[in-house]
PDB file of C-alpha atoms in Angstrom:
ATOM      1  CA  MET A   6       5.667  26.208  54.589  1.00  0.00           C
ATOM      2  CA  LYS A   7       8.257  24.215  56.606  1.00  0.00           C
ATOM      3  CA  ARG A   8      11.743  25.979  57.366  1.00  0.00           C
ATOM      4  CA  PRO A   9      14.644  23.998  57.657  1.00  0.00           C
ATOM      5  CA  LEU A  10      16.233  24.379  60.927  1.00  0.00           C
ATOM      6  CA  LEU A  11      19.487  24.141  62.960  1.00  0.00           C
ATOM      7  CA  THR A  12      20.363  20.547  64.143  1.00  0.00           C
ATOM      8  CA  SER A  13      20.837  20.037  67.849  1.00  0.00           C
ATOM      9  CA  ALA A  14      24.548  18.897  67.580  1.00  0.00           C
ATOM     10  CA  VAL A  15      24.991  22.075  65.312  1.00  0.00           C
ATOM     11  CA  LEU A  16      23.314  24.493  67.886  1.00  0.00           C
ATOM     12  CA  SER A  17      25.120  22.673  70.584  1.00  0.00           C
ATOM     13  CA  GLY A  18      28.269  23.002  68.568  1.00  0.00           C
ATOM     14  CA  LEU A  19      27.808  26.894  68.081  1.00  0.00           C
ATOM     15  CA  PHE A  20      26.941  27.610  71.759  1.00  0.00           C
ATOM     16  CA  LEU A  21      30.131  25.932  73.187  1.00  0.00           C
ATOM     17  CA  ALA A  22      31.696  28.214  70.349  1.00  0.00           C
ATOM     18  CA  THR A  23      30.271  31.159  71.498  1.00  0.00           C
ATOM     19  CA  ALA A  24      31.093  30.279  75.400  1.00  0.00           C
ATOM     20  CA  ALA A  25      34.473  30.209  74.641  1.00  0.00           C
ATOM     21  CA  CYS A  26      34.959  33.091  72.935  1.00  0.00           C
ATOM     22  CA  GLY A  27      34.465  35.330  76.334  1.00  0.00           C
ATOM     23  CA  GLY A  28      30.342  36.107  76.460  1.00  0.00           C
ATOM     24  CA  THR A  29      29.219  37.599  79.070  1.00  0.00           C
ATOM     25  CA  GLY A  30      27.643  34.198  80.509  1.00  0.00           C
ATOM     26  CA  ALA A  31      25.251  36.524  82.618  1.00  0.00           C
ATOM     27  CA  GLY A  32      23.184  38.197  80.303  1.00  0.00           C
ATOM     28  CA  ALA A  33      24.538  41.556  81.183  1.00  0.00           C
ATOM     29  CA  ASP A  34      25.777  44.780  78.958  1.00  0.00           C
ATOM     30  CA  GLY A  35      28.066  46.554  81.403  1.00  0.00           C
ATOM     31  CA  ASP A  36      25.872  47.616  83.956  1.00  0.00           C
ATOM     32  CA  ARG A  37      22.505  46.701  81.710  1.00  0.00           C
ATOM     33  CA  THR A  38      20.599  43.352  81.288  1.00  0.00           C
ATOM     34  CA  THR A  39      20.468  41.922  77.807  1.00  0.00           C
ATOM     35  CA  VAL A  40      17.232  41.427  76.150  1.00  0.00           C
ATOM     36  CA  THR A  41      16.941  39.725  72.972  1.00  0.00           C
ATOM     37  CA  ALA A  42      13.142  40.415  71.607  1.00  0.00           C
ATOM     38  CA  SER A  43      11.880  37.909  68.652  1.00  0.00           C
ATOM     39  CA  PHE A  44      10.459  40.780  66.353  1.00  0.00           C
ATOM     40  CA  TYR A  45       9.556  44.318  65.849  1.00  0.00           C
ATOM     41  CA  PRO A  46       6.428  44.805  68.331  1.00  0.00           C
ATOM     42  CA  MET A  47       7.988  42.699  71.275  1.00  0.00           C
ATOM     43  CA  ALA A  48      11.654  44.492  71.061  1.00  0.00           C
ATOM     44  CA  TRP A  49       9.682  47.938  71.280  1.00  0.00           C
ATOM     45  CA  LEU A  50       7.746  46.807  74.568  1.00  0.00           C
ATOM     46  CA  ALA A  51      11.384  45.687  75.802  1.00  0.00           C
ATOM     47  CA  GLU A  52      13.223  48.943  75.035  1.00  0.00           C
ATOM     48  CA  ARG A  53       9.814  50.812  76.554  1.00  0.00           C
ATOM     49  CA  VAL A  54      10.044  48.431  79.701  1.00  0.00           C
ATOM     50  CA  GLY A  55      13.333  48.073  80.096  1.00  0.00           C
ATOM     51  CA  GLY A  56      14.271  51.413  79.615  1.00  0.00           C
ATOM     52  CA  ASP A  57      18.171  52.441  80.451  1.00  0.00           C
ATOM     53  CA  HIS A  58      18.644  49.128  82.124  1.00  0.00           C
ATOM     54  CA  VAL A  59      18.181  47.154  79.333  1.00  0.00           C
ATOM     55  CA  ALA A  60      20.117  46.265  76.160  1.00  0.00           C
ATOM     56  CA  VAL A  61      17.319  45.506  73.561  1.00  0.00           C
ATOM     57  CA  THR A  62      18.612  43.224  70.586  1.00  0.00           C
ATOM     58  CA  ALA A  63      15.628  42.561  67.779  1.00  0.00           C
ATOM     59  CA  LEU A  64      16.192  38.769  66.087  1.00  0.00           C
ATOM     60  CA  THR A  65      14.288  40.255  63.130  1.00  0.00           C
ATOM     61  CA  SER A  66      16.496  42.847  60.538  1.00  0.00           C
ATOM     62  CA  PRO A  67      14.253  46.419  60.043  1.00  0.00           C
ATOM     63  CA  GLY A  68      11.973  45.759  57.488  1.00  0.00           C
ATOM     64  CA  ALA A  69      12.263  42.170  57.160  1.00  0.00           C
ATOM     65  CA  GLU A  70       9.119  40.016  56.982  1.00  0.00           C
ATOM     66  CA  PRO A  71       9.672  37.950  60.671  1.00  0.00           C
ATOM     67  CA  HIS A  72       7.988  34.685  59.371  1.00  0.00           C
ATOM     68  CA  ASP A  73      10.754  33.810  57.200  1.00  0.00           C
ATOM     69  CA  LEU A  74      13.380  34.247  60.307  1.00  0.00           C
ATOM     70  CA  GLU A  75      16.556  31.922  59.535  1.00  0.00           C
ATOM     71  CA  LEU A  76      19.100  32.470  62.427  1.00  0.00           C
ATOM     72  CA  SER A  77      22.820  32.901  62.087  1.00  0.00           C
ATOM     73  CA  PRO A  78      25.455  31.784  64.300  1.00  0.00           C
ATOM     74  CA  ARG A  79      26.021  35.086  65.577  1.00  0.00           C
ATOM     75  CA  GLN A  80      22.168  35.388  66.759  1.00  0.00           C
ATOM     76  CA  ILE A  81      21.930  31.862  68.368  1.00  0.00           C
ATOM     77  CA  GLY A  82      24.834  32.894  70.209  1.00  0.00           C
ATOM     78  CA  GLU A  83      23.381  35.745  71.445  1.00  0.00           C
ATOM     79  CA  LEU A  84      20.275  33.761  72.751  1.00  0.00           C
ATOM     80  CA  SER A  85      22.842  31.940  74.964  1.00  0.00           C
ATOM     81  CA  GLU A  86      23.661  33.996  76.581  1.00  0.00           C
ATOM     82  CA  THR A  87      20.928  36.790  76.847  1.00  0.00           C
ATOM     83  CA  GLY A  88      19.224  38.119  80.221  1.00  0.00           C
ATOM     84  CA  LEU A  89      16.256  37.535  78.612  1.00  0.00           C
ATOM     85  CA  ALA A  90      14.196  36.455  75.347  1.00  0.00           C
ATOM     86  CA  LEU A  91      10.891  37.652  74.854  1.00  0.00           C
ATOM     87  CA  TYR A  92       9.246  35.508  71.902  1.00  0.00           C
ATOM     88  CA  VAL A  93       5.842  34.552  70.590  1.00  0.00           C
ATOM     89  CA  LYS A  94       5.918  31.085  70.221  1.00  0.00           C
ATOM     90  CA  ASP A  95       4.515  29.322  67.073  1.00  0.00           C
ATOM     91  CA  LEU A  96       5.208  32.210  65.321  1.00  0.00           C
ATOM     92  CA  GLN A  97       9.190  31.888  63.872  1.00  0.00           C
ATOM     93  CA  PRO A  98      10.142  28.274  64.601  1.00  0.00           C
ATOM     94  CA  ALA A  99      13.714  28.999  64.184  1.00  0.00           C
ATOM     95  CA  VAL A 100      13.540  31.110  67.146  1.00  0.00           C
ATOM     96  CA  ASP A 101      10.932  28.264  69.075  1.00  0.00           C
ATOM     97  CA  ASP A 102      14.004  25.859  68.353  1.00  0.00           C
ATOM     98  CA  ALA A 103      17.174  28.140  69.299  1.00  0.00           C
ATOM     99  CA  ILE A 104      15.001  29.166  72.732  1.00  0.00           C
ATOM    100  CA  ALA A 105      13.927  25.514  73.724  1.00  0.00           C
ATOM    101  CA  GLN A 106      17.288  24.627  73.350  1.00  0.00           C
ATOM    102  CA  HIS A 107      19.431  27.639  74.731  1.00  0.00           C
ATOM    103  CA  ALA A 108      17.598  29.704  76.738  1.00  0.00           C
ATOM    104  CA  ALA A 109      14.128  27.873  77.943  1.00  0.00           C
ATOM    105  CA  ASP A 110      14.812  28.866  81.554  1.00  0.00           C
ATOM    106  CA  ARG A 111      15.451  32.504  80.415  1.00  0.00           C
ATOM    107  CA  ALA A 112      12.399  32.875  78.222  1.00  0.00           C
ATOM    108  CA  LEU A 113       9.054  34.747  78.296  1.00  0.00           C
ATOM    109  CA  ASP A 114       6.639  33.786  75.534  1.00  0.00           C
ATOM    110  CA  ALA A 115       4.326  36.528  75.509  1.00  0.00           C
ATOM    111  CA  GLY A 116       1.911  35.049  73.838  1.00  0.00           C
ATOM    112  CA  SER A 117       1.282  32.993  76.990  1.00  0.00           C
ATOM    113  CA  VAL A 118       0.138  35.558  79.158  1.00  0.00           C
ATOM    114  CA  VAL A 119      -2.616  36.608  77.130  1.00  0.00           C
ATOM    115  CA  ASP A 120      -6.024  34.857  75.966  1.00  0.00           C
ATOM    116  CA  LEU A 121      -4.942  34.064  72.298  1.00  0.00           C
ATOM    117  CA  LEU A 122      -7.794  33.140  69.512  1.00  0.00           C
ATOM    118  CA  PRO A 123      -8.085  29.588  67.556  1.00  0.00           C
ATOM    119  CA  SER A 124      -6.178  29.304  64.507  1.00  0.00           C
ATOM    120  CA  ASP A 125      -9.139  28.872  62.702  1.00  0.00           C
ATOM    121  CA  GLY A 126      -8.094  29.772  59.227  1.00  0.00           C
ATOM    122  CA  HIS A 127      -4.625  28.946  59.187  1.00  0.00           C
ATOM    123  CA  ALA A 128      -4.134  26.977  56.587  1.00  0.00           C
ATOM    124  CA  HIS A 129      -5.445  28.046  52.928  1.00  0.00           C
ATOM    125  CA  GLU A 130      -6.337  26.378  49.677  1.00  0.00           C
ATOM    126  CA  ASP A 131      -3.498  26.223  46.962  1.00  0.00           C
ATOM    127  CA  GLU A 132      -3.709  26.375  43.504  1.00  0.00           C
ATOM    128  CA  HIS A 133      -5.106  23.337  43.350  1.00  0.00           C
ATOM    129  CA  THR A 134      -8.337  23.618  46.016  1.00  0.00           C
ATOM    130  CA  GLY A 135     -10.961  25.620  46.239  1.00  0.00           C
ATOM    131  CA  GLY A 136     -13.704  26.704  48.289  1.00  0.00           C
ATOM    132  CA  GLY A 137     -14.888  29.993  49.992  1.00  0.00           C
ATOM    133  CA  GLU A 138     -13.172  31.959  52.764  1.00  0.00           C
ATOM    134  CA  ASP A 139     -14.038  29.271  55.463  1.00  0.00           C
ATOM    135  CA  ALA A 140     -13.113  26.322  53.577  1.00  0.00           C
ATOM    136  CA  HIS A 141      -9.990  25.700  54.681  1.00  0.00           C
ATOM    137  CA  ALA A 142     -10.249  21.890  56.329  1.00  0.00           C
ATOM    138  CA  GLY A 143      -8.025  19.392  54.353  1.00  0.00           C
ATOM    139  CA  GLU A 144      -7.172  22.146  51.991  1.00  0.00           C
ATOM    140  CA  GLU A 145      -2.801  22.176  51.340  1.00  0.00           C
ATOM    141  CA  GLY A 146      -0.504  25.224  52.310  1.00  0.00           C
ATOM    142  CA  HIS A 147       1.065  26.816  54.812  1.00  0.00           C
ATOM    143  CA  ALA A 148      -0.304  26.431  58.683  1.00  0.00           C
ATOM    144  CA  HIS A 149       1.404  27.433  61.921  1.00  0.00           C
ATOM    145  CA  GLU A 150       2.447  24.909  64.393  1.00  0.00           C
ATOM    146  CA  GLY A 151      -0.098  25.493  67.340  1.00  0.00           C
ATOM    147  CA  GLU A 152      -3.801  25.780  67.768  1.00  0.00           C
ATOM    148  CA  HIS A 153      -4.077  29.426  68.457  1.00  0.00           C
ATOM    149  CA  ASP A 154      -3.640  32.535  66.323  1.00  0.00           C
ATOM    150  CA  PRO A 155       0.386  33.918  67.771  1.00  0.00           C
ATOM    151  CA  HIS A 156      -0.932  37.264  65.562  1.00  0.00           C
ATOM    152  CA  PHE A 157      -2.111  39.229  68.823  1.00  0.00           C
ATOM    153  CA  TRP A 158      -0.454  42.190  68.738  1.00  0.00           C
ATOM    154  CA  THR A 159      -2.300  44.103  66.196  1.00  0.00           C
ATOM    155  CA  ASP A 160      -4.806  44.651  69.442  1.00  0.00           C
ATOM    156  CA  PRO A 161      -3.532  47.392  71.849  1.00  0.00           C
ATOM    157  CA  SER A 162      -5.060  46.053  75.122  1.00  0.00           C
ATOM    158  CA  ARG A 163      -3.510  42.199  74.766  1.00  0.00           C
ATOM    159  CA  MET A 164       0.102  44.137  74.503  1.00  0.00           C
ATOM    160  CA  ALA A 165      -0.815  46.391  77.662  1.00  0.00           C
ATOM    161  CA  THR A 166      -1.065  42.908  79.254  1.00  0.00           C
ATOM    162  CA  VAL A 167       2.368  41.976  77.882  1.00  0.00           C
ATOM    163  CA  ALA A 168       3.639  44.899  79.481  1.00  0.00           C
ATOM    164  CA  THR A 169       2.804  44.389  82.705  1.00  0.00           C
ATOM    165  CA  ALA A 170       4.108  40.948  82.623  1.00  0.00           C
ATOM    166  CA  LEU A 171       7.719  42.119  81.243  1.00  0.00           C
ATOM    167  CA  GLY A 172       7.549  44.620  84.125  1.00  0.00           C
ATOM    168  CA  ASP A 173       7.404  41.861  86.667  1.00  0.00           C
ATOM    169  CA  ARG A 174       9.648  39.123  84.722  1.00  0.00           C
ATOM    170  CA  LEU A 175      12.709  41.781  84.442  1.00  0.00           C
ATOM    171  CA  ALA A 176      12.262  42.953  88.010  1.00  0.00           C
ATOM    172  CA  GLU A 177      12.588  39.380  89.300  1.00  0.00           C
ATOM    173  CA  ALA A 178      15.378  39.392  86.655  1.00  0.00           C
ATOM    174  CA  ASP A 179      17.094  42.712  88.026  1.00  0.00           C
ATOM    175  CA  PRO A 180      15.689  43.315  91.395  1.00  0.00           C
ATOM    176  CA  GLY A 181      17.673  46.018  92.001  1.00  0.00           C
ATOM    177  CA  ASN A 182      15.907  48.389  89.317  1.00  0.00           C
ATOM    178  CA  ALA A 183      12.388  46.542  89.956  1.00  0.00           C
ATOM    179  CA  ALA A 184      10.783  50.175  90.578  1.00  0.00           C
ATOM    180  CA  ASP A 185      11.901  51.480  87.350  1.00  0.00           C
ATOM    181  CA  TYR A 186      10.918  48.139  85.244  1.00  0.00           C
ATOM    182  CA  LYS A 187       7.232  48.079  87.145  1.00  0.00           C
ATOM    183  CA  ALA A 188       7.057  51.975  86.414  1.00  0.00           C
ATOM    184  CA  ASN A 189       7.745  51.708  82.717  1.00  0.00           C
ATOM    185  CA  ALA A 190       5.363  49.120  82.228  1.00  0.00           C
ATOM    186  CA  GLN A 191       2.366  50.968  84.072  1.00  0.00           C
ATOM    187  CA  LYS A 192       3.527  54.200  81.447  1.00  0.00           C
ATOM    188  CA  THR A 193       3.754  51.776  78.506  1.00  0.00           C
ATOM    189  CA  ALA A 194       0.183  49.722  79.662  1.00  0.00           C
ATOM    190  CA  ASP A 195      -1.543  52.838  80.337  1.00  0.00           C
ATOM    191  CA  GLU A 196      -0.389  54.238  76.661  1.00  0.00           C
ATOM    192  CA  LEU A 197      -1.548  51.161  75.444  1.00  0.00           C
ATOM    193  CA  THR A 198      -4.975  51.134  77.195  1.00  0.00           C
ATOM    194  CA  ALA A 199      -5.515  54.679  75.666  1.00  0.00           C
ATOM    195  CA  LEU A 200      -4.556  53.415  72.145  1.00  0.00           C
ATOM    196  CA  ASP A 201      -7.125  50.943  72.772  1.00  0.00           C
ATOM    197  CA  GLY A 202     -10.035  53.626  73.600  1.00  0.00           C
ATOM    198  CA  GLU A 203      -8.831  55.566  70.651  1.00  0.00           C
ATOM    199  CA  PHE A 204      -9.676  52.580  68.188  1.00  0.00           C
ATOM    200  CA  LYS A 205     -13.207  51.531  70.600  1.00  0.00           C
ATOM    201  CA  ASP A 206     -14.400  55.608  69.996  1.00  0.00           C
ATOM    202  CA  GLY A 207     -13.057  55.720  66.561  1.00  0.00           C
ATOM    203  CA  LEU A 208     -14.247  52.420  64.999  1.00  0.00           C
ATOM    204  CA  ALA A 209     -17.844  52.901  67.203  1.00  0.00           C
ATOM    205  CA  SER A 210     -20.039  53.924  64.287  1.00  0.00           C
ATOM    206  CA  CYS A 211     -19.054  53.249  61.189  1.00  0.00           C
ATOM    207  CA  GLU A 212     -20.999  52.546  57.996  1.00  0.00           C
ATOM    208  CA  ASP A 213     -19.171  49.214  56.706  1.00  0.00           C
ATOM    209  CA  ARG A 214     -17.752  46.787  59.116  1.00  0.00           C
ATOM    210  CA  THR A 215     -15.665  44.502  56.714  1.00  0.00           C
ATOM    211  CA  ILE A 216     -12.023  44.983  56.049  1.00  0.00           C
ATOM    212  CA  VAL A 217     -10.190  42.872  53.784  1.00  0.00           C
ATOM    213  CA  THR A 218      -6.997  42.318  53.951  1.00  0.00           C
ATOM    214  CA  GLY A 219      -3.920  41.076  51.895  1.00  0.00           C
ATOM    215  CA  HIS A 220      -3.452  38.106  54.540  1.00  0.00           C
ATOM    216  CA  THR A 221      -5.561  37.180  57.447  1.00  0.00           C
ATOM    217  CA  ALA A 222      -2.941  39.191  59.956  1.00  0.00           C
ATOM    218  CA  PHE A 223      -5.477  41.038  61.438  1.00  0.00           C
ATOM    219  CA  THR A 224      -7.735  38.891  63.226  1.00  0.00           C
ATOM    220  CA  TYR A 225      -7.144  40.438  67.192  1.00  0.00           C
ATOM    221  CA  LEU A 226      -7.576  43.469  65.724  1.00  0.00           C
ATOM    222  CA  ALA A 227     -11.580  42.604  64.032  1.00  0.00           C
ATOM    223  CA  ASP A 228     -11.797  40.457  67.013  1.00  0.00           C
ATOM    224  CA  ARG A 229     -11.589  43.441  69.656  1.00  0.00           C
ATOM    225  CA  TYR A 230     -13.350  46.311  67.814  1.00  0.00           C
ATOM    226  CA  ASP A 231     -16.203  44.237  66.513  1.00  0.00           C
ATOM    227  CA  LEU A 232     -14.907  43.772  62.674  1.00  0.00           C
ATOM    228  CA  GLU A 233     -15.145  41.333  59.823  1.00  0.00           C
ATOM    229  CA  GLN A 234     -12.124  40.750  58.464  1.00  0.00           C
ATOM    230  CA  VAL A 235     -11.928  38.321  55.026  1.00  0.00           C
ATOM    231  CA  GLY A 236      -8.081  37.821  53.705  1.00  0.00           C
ATOM    232  CA  VAL A 237      -7.523  37.145  50.445  1.00  0.00           C
ATOM    233  CA  SER A 238      -5.041  34.512  51.725  1.00  0.00           C
ATOM    234  CA  GLY A 239      -4.295  32.978  54.810  1.00  0.00           C
ATOM    235  CA  LEU A 240      -1.717  33.500  57.397  1.00  0.00           C
ATOM    236  CA  ASP A 241       1.128  33.175  55.327  1.00  0.00           C
ATOM    237  CA  PRO A 242       1.417  36.662  52.929  1.00  0.00           C
ATOM    238  CA  GLU A 243       3.474  34.799  50.579  1.00  0.00           C
ATOM    239  CA  ALA A 244       0.596  32.371  49.847  1.00  0.00           C
ATOM    240  CA  GLU A 245      -1.423  33.172  46.690  1.00  0.00           C
ATOM    241  CA  PRO A 246      -4.824  32.263  46.599  1.00  0.00           C
ATOM    242  CA  SER A 247      -6.429  30.003  43.613  1.00  0.00           C
ATOM    243  CA  PRO A 248      -8.440  31.816  40.418  1.00  0.00           C
ATOM    244  CA  ARG A 249     -11.582  30.547  41.826  1.00  0.00           C
ATOM    245  CA  ARG A 250     -10.949  32.452  45.770  1.00  0.00           C
ATOM    246  CA  LEU A 251      -9.983  35.680  43.630  1.00  0.00           C
ATOM    247  CA  ALA A 252     -13.557  35.052  41.918  1.00  0.00           C
ATOM    248  CA  GLU A 253     -15.392  35.079  44.673  1.00  0.00           C
ATOM    249  CA  LEU A 254     -13.612  37.820  46.677  1.00  0.00           C
ATOM    250  CA  VAL A 255     -14.603  39.995  43.215  1.00  0.00           C
ATOM    251  CA  GLU A 256     -18.333  39.292  43.931  1.00  0.00           C
ATOM    252  CA  ARG A 257     -18.524  39.429  47.419  1.00  0.00           C
ATOM    253  CA  ILE A 258     -16.450  43.111  47.302  1.00  0.00           C
ATOM    254  CA  ARG A 259     -19.043  44.058  44.877  1.00  0.00           C
ATOM    255  CA  SER A 260     -22.228  42.685  46.605  1.00  0.00           C
ATOM    256  CA  SER A 261     -21.327  43.789  49.914  1.00  0.00           C
ATOM    257  CA  GLY A 262     -20.082  47.110  49.142  1.00  0.00           C
ATOM    258  CA  VAL A 263     -16.370  47.229  50.521  1.00  0.00           C
ATOM    259  CA  ARG A 264     -14.865  50.077  48.415  1.00  0.00           C
ATOM    260  CA  THR A 265     -11.162  49.219  49.846  1.00  0.00           C
ATOM    261  CA  VAL A 266      -8.818  46.344  49.915  1.00  0.00           C
ATOM    262  CA  PHE A 267      -5.355  46.638  51.883  1.00  0.00           C
ATOM    263  CA  THR A 268      -2.337  46.112  51.241  1.00  0.00           C
ATOM    264  CA  GLU A 269       0.393  45.584  53.711  1.00  0.00           C
ATOM    265  CA  THR A 270       4.087  47.021  54.030  1.00  0.00           C
ATOM    266  CA  LEU A 271       6.251  44.360  54.564  1.00  0.00           C
ATOM    267  CA  ALA A 272       4.422  42.151  51.426  1.00  0.00           C
ATOM    268  CA  SER A 273       3.899  42.316  48.140  1.00  0.00           C
ATOM    269  CA  PRO A 274       0.614  44.062  47.230  1.00  0.00           C
ATOM    270  CA  LYS A 275       0.866  42.421  43.677  1.00  0.00           C
ATOM    271  CA  VAL A 276      -2.383  40.136  44.526  1.00  0.00           C
ATOM    272  CA  ALA A 277      -4.481  42.443  46.897  1.00  0.00           C
ATOM    273  CA  GLN A 278      -3.943  45.323  43.676  1.00  0.00           C
ATOM    274  CA  THR A 279      -5.058  43.171  40.823  1.00  0.00           C
ATOM    275  CA  LEU A 280      -8.011  42.129  43.024  1.00  0.00           C
ATOM    276  CA  ALA A 281      -9.126  45.674  43.544  1.00  0.00           C
ATOM    277  CA  ASP A 282      -8.676  46.289  39.980  1.00  0.00           C
ATOM    278  CA  SER A 283     -10.923  43.457  39.454  1.00  0.00           C
ATOM    279  CA  ALA A 284     -13.318  44.786  41.958  1.00  0.00           C
ATOM    280  CA  GLY A 285     -13.070  47.987  40.778  1.00  0.00           C
ATOM    281  CA  VAL A 286     -12.368  49.292  44.517  1.00  0.00           C
ATOM    282  CA  LYS A 287      -9.269  51.499  45.790  1.00  0.00           C
ATOM    283  CA  THR A 288      -6.665  50.253  47.460  1.00  0.00           C
ATOM    284  CA  ALA A 289      -5.173  51.716  51.318  1.00  0.00           C
ATOM    285  CA  VAL A 290      -2.378  50.510  53.406  1.00  0.00           C
ATOM    286  CA  LEU A 291      -3.163  48.469  56.726  1.00  0.00           C
ATOM    287  CA  ASP A 292       0.019  47.680  58.462  1.00  0.00           C
ATOM    288  CA  PRO A 293      -0.194  44.554  60.737  1.00  0.00           C
ATOM    289  CA  VAL A 294       3.178  46.285  62.765  1.00  0.00           C
ATOM    290  CA  GLU A 295       5.592  43.159  62.241  1.00  0.00           C
ATOM    291  CA  GLY A 296       8.441  45.601  61.209  1.00  0.00           C
ATOM    292  CA  VAL A 297       9.088  49.090  60.863  1.00  0.00           C
ATOM    293  CA  ALA A 298      11.296  50.350  58.118  1.00  0.00           C
ATOM    294  CA  GLU A 299      15.131  50.677  58.641  1.00  0.00           C
ATOM    295  CA  GLY A 300      15.334  54.682  59.650  1.00  0.00           C
ATOM    296  CA  SER A 301      11.505  55.515  60.110  1.00  0.00           C
ATOM    297  CA  ALA A 302      10.536  57.765  63.026  1.00  0.00           C
ATOM    298  CA  ASP A 303       7.771  55.719  63.132  1.00  0.00           C
ATOM    299  CA  ASP A 304       7.060  52.846  66.021  1.00  0.00           C
ATOM    300  CA  TYR A 305       4.116  50.810  67.428  1.00  0.00           C
ATOM    301  CA  LEU A 306       1.658  53.218  68.329  1.00  0.00           C
ATOM    302  CA  SER A 307       2.294  55.760  65.308  1.00  0.00           C
ATOM    303  CA  LEU A 308       1.625  52.847  62.729  1.00  0.00           C
ATOM    304  CA  GLN A 309      -1.753  51.855  64.991  1.00  0.00           C
ATOM    305  CA  ARG A 310      -2.733  55.240  65.012  1.00  0.00           C
ATOM    306  CA  ALA A 311      -2.355  55.351  61.201  1.00  0.00           C
ATOM    307  CA  ASN A 312      -4.073  52.134  60.646  1.00  0.00           C
ATOM    308  CA  LEU A 313      -6.915  53.646  62.831  1.00  0.00           C
ATOM    309  CA  ALA A 314      -6.863  56.710  60.452  1.00  0.00           C
ATOM    310  CA  ALA A 315      -6.923  54.017  57.295  1.00  0.00           C
ATOM    311  CA  LEU A 316      -9.788  52.309  58.533  1.00  0.00           C
ATOM    312  CA  ARG A 317     -12.110  55.088  59.369  1.00  0.00           C
ATOM    313  CA  THR A 318     -11.628  56.808  56.079  1.00  0.00           C
ATOM    314  CA  ALA A 319     -12.108  52.943  54.435  1.00  0.00           C
ATOM    315  CA  LEU A 320     -15.050  52.265  56.830  1.00  0.00           C
ATOM    316  CA  SER A 321     -16.388  55.780  56.339  1.00  0.00           C
ATOM    317  CA  CYS A 322     -16.882  56.329  60.384  1.00  0.00           C
ATOM    318  CA  SER A 323     -18.331  58.986  61.806  1.00  0.00           C
TER     319      SER A 323
END
């Protein structure tokens, strides 16, 4: 699904208007470096690594689906003046476009510092195409722009790598606080590495290893912990699979002994619930950790631990 982007002329005009309004221009908020994060996982990392030395703004509102983001003139102005933009390329086209035009020299693409998996299966069937879960070639439907799957943050080990890279980048931008940034980055990376160990131990011995998910947002989690992901839809959570695809999934669930279909927090559970009802199995929530509801006390670590608990129950892990 292509989303409309603001033209270069409009963006340039917005940039000039913002500069004329007396913005900082130096990427500073008082004595703090400003960091503009594209969506929740990046904002969480920026807050943890930057600590008291940064002022973090998230472009995606709490509870909003990040793929659908369209930037307001105010947000484009913030990007044009930010000290550092932290984002994931090929995830949010509007963000990619604005950063390329106004913050290319002050941006860190988190996906560029980790090993990304191929984007196999990004395109998926619409109501007029059939085929199995791997029969995506030539189908119409949503596809991300790049050759790789950008949804790496469900893997804590890759998030640890980004934490370290972010600490180095902030240290370069603000040398006076370099020691704090690097210490915070090490602490955050250590916590994420410990979480990775919890997943490895918790999912080491399970009766089942197949997870049926609302859409294929958990490729990195499945790859890291030797699970098989079967997505009801592709990477676009709004897309609906064809009746043929649903029938195939019902048969697979029944024949393989899968007992749970996972729904998500930011996407409608309707299709996944219909599939579970048809197959005679239950549903549970698996959070893609793309956002946190406004007012929630959860964070990346607690959401991931809740995911681990849900997986252990669904897969009958000892």
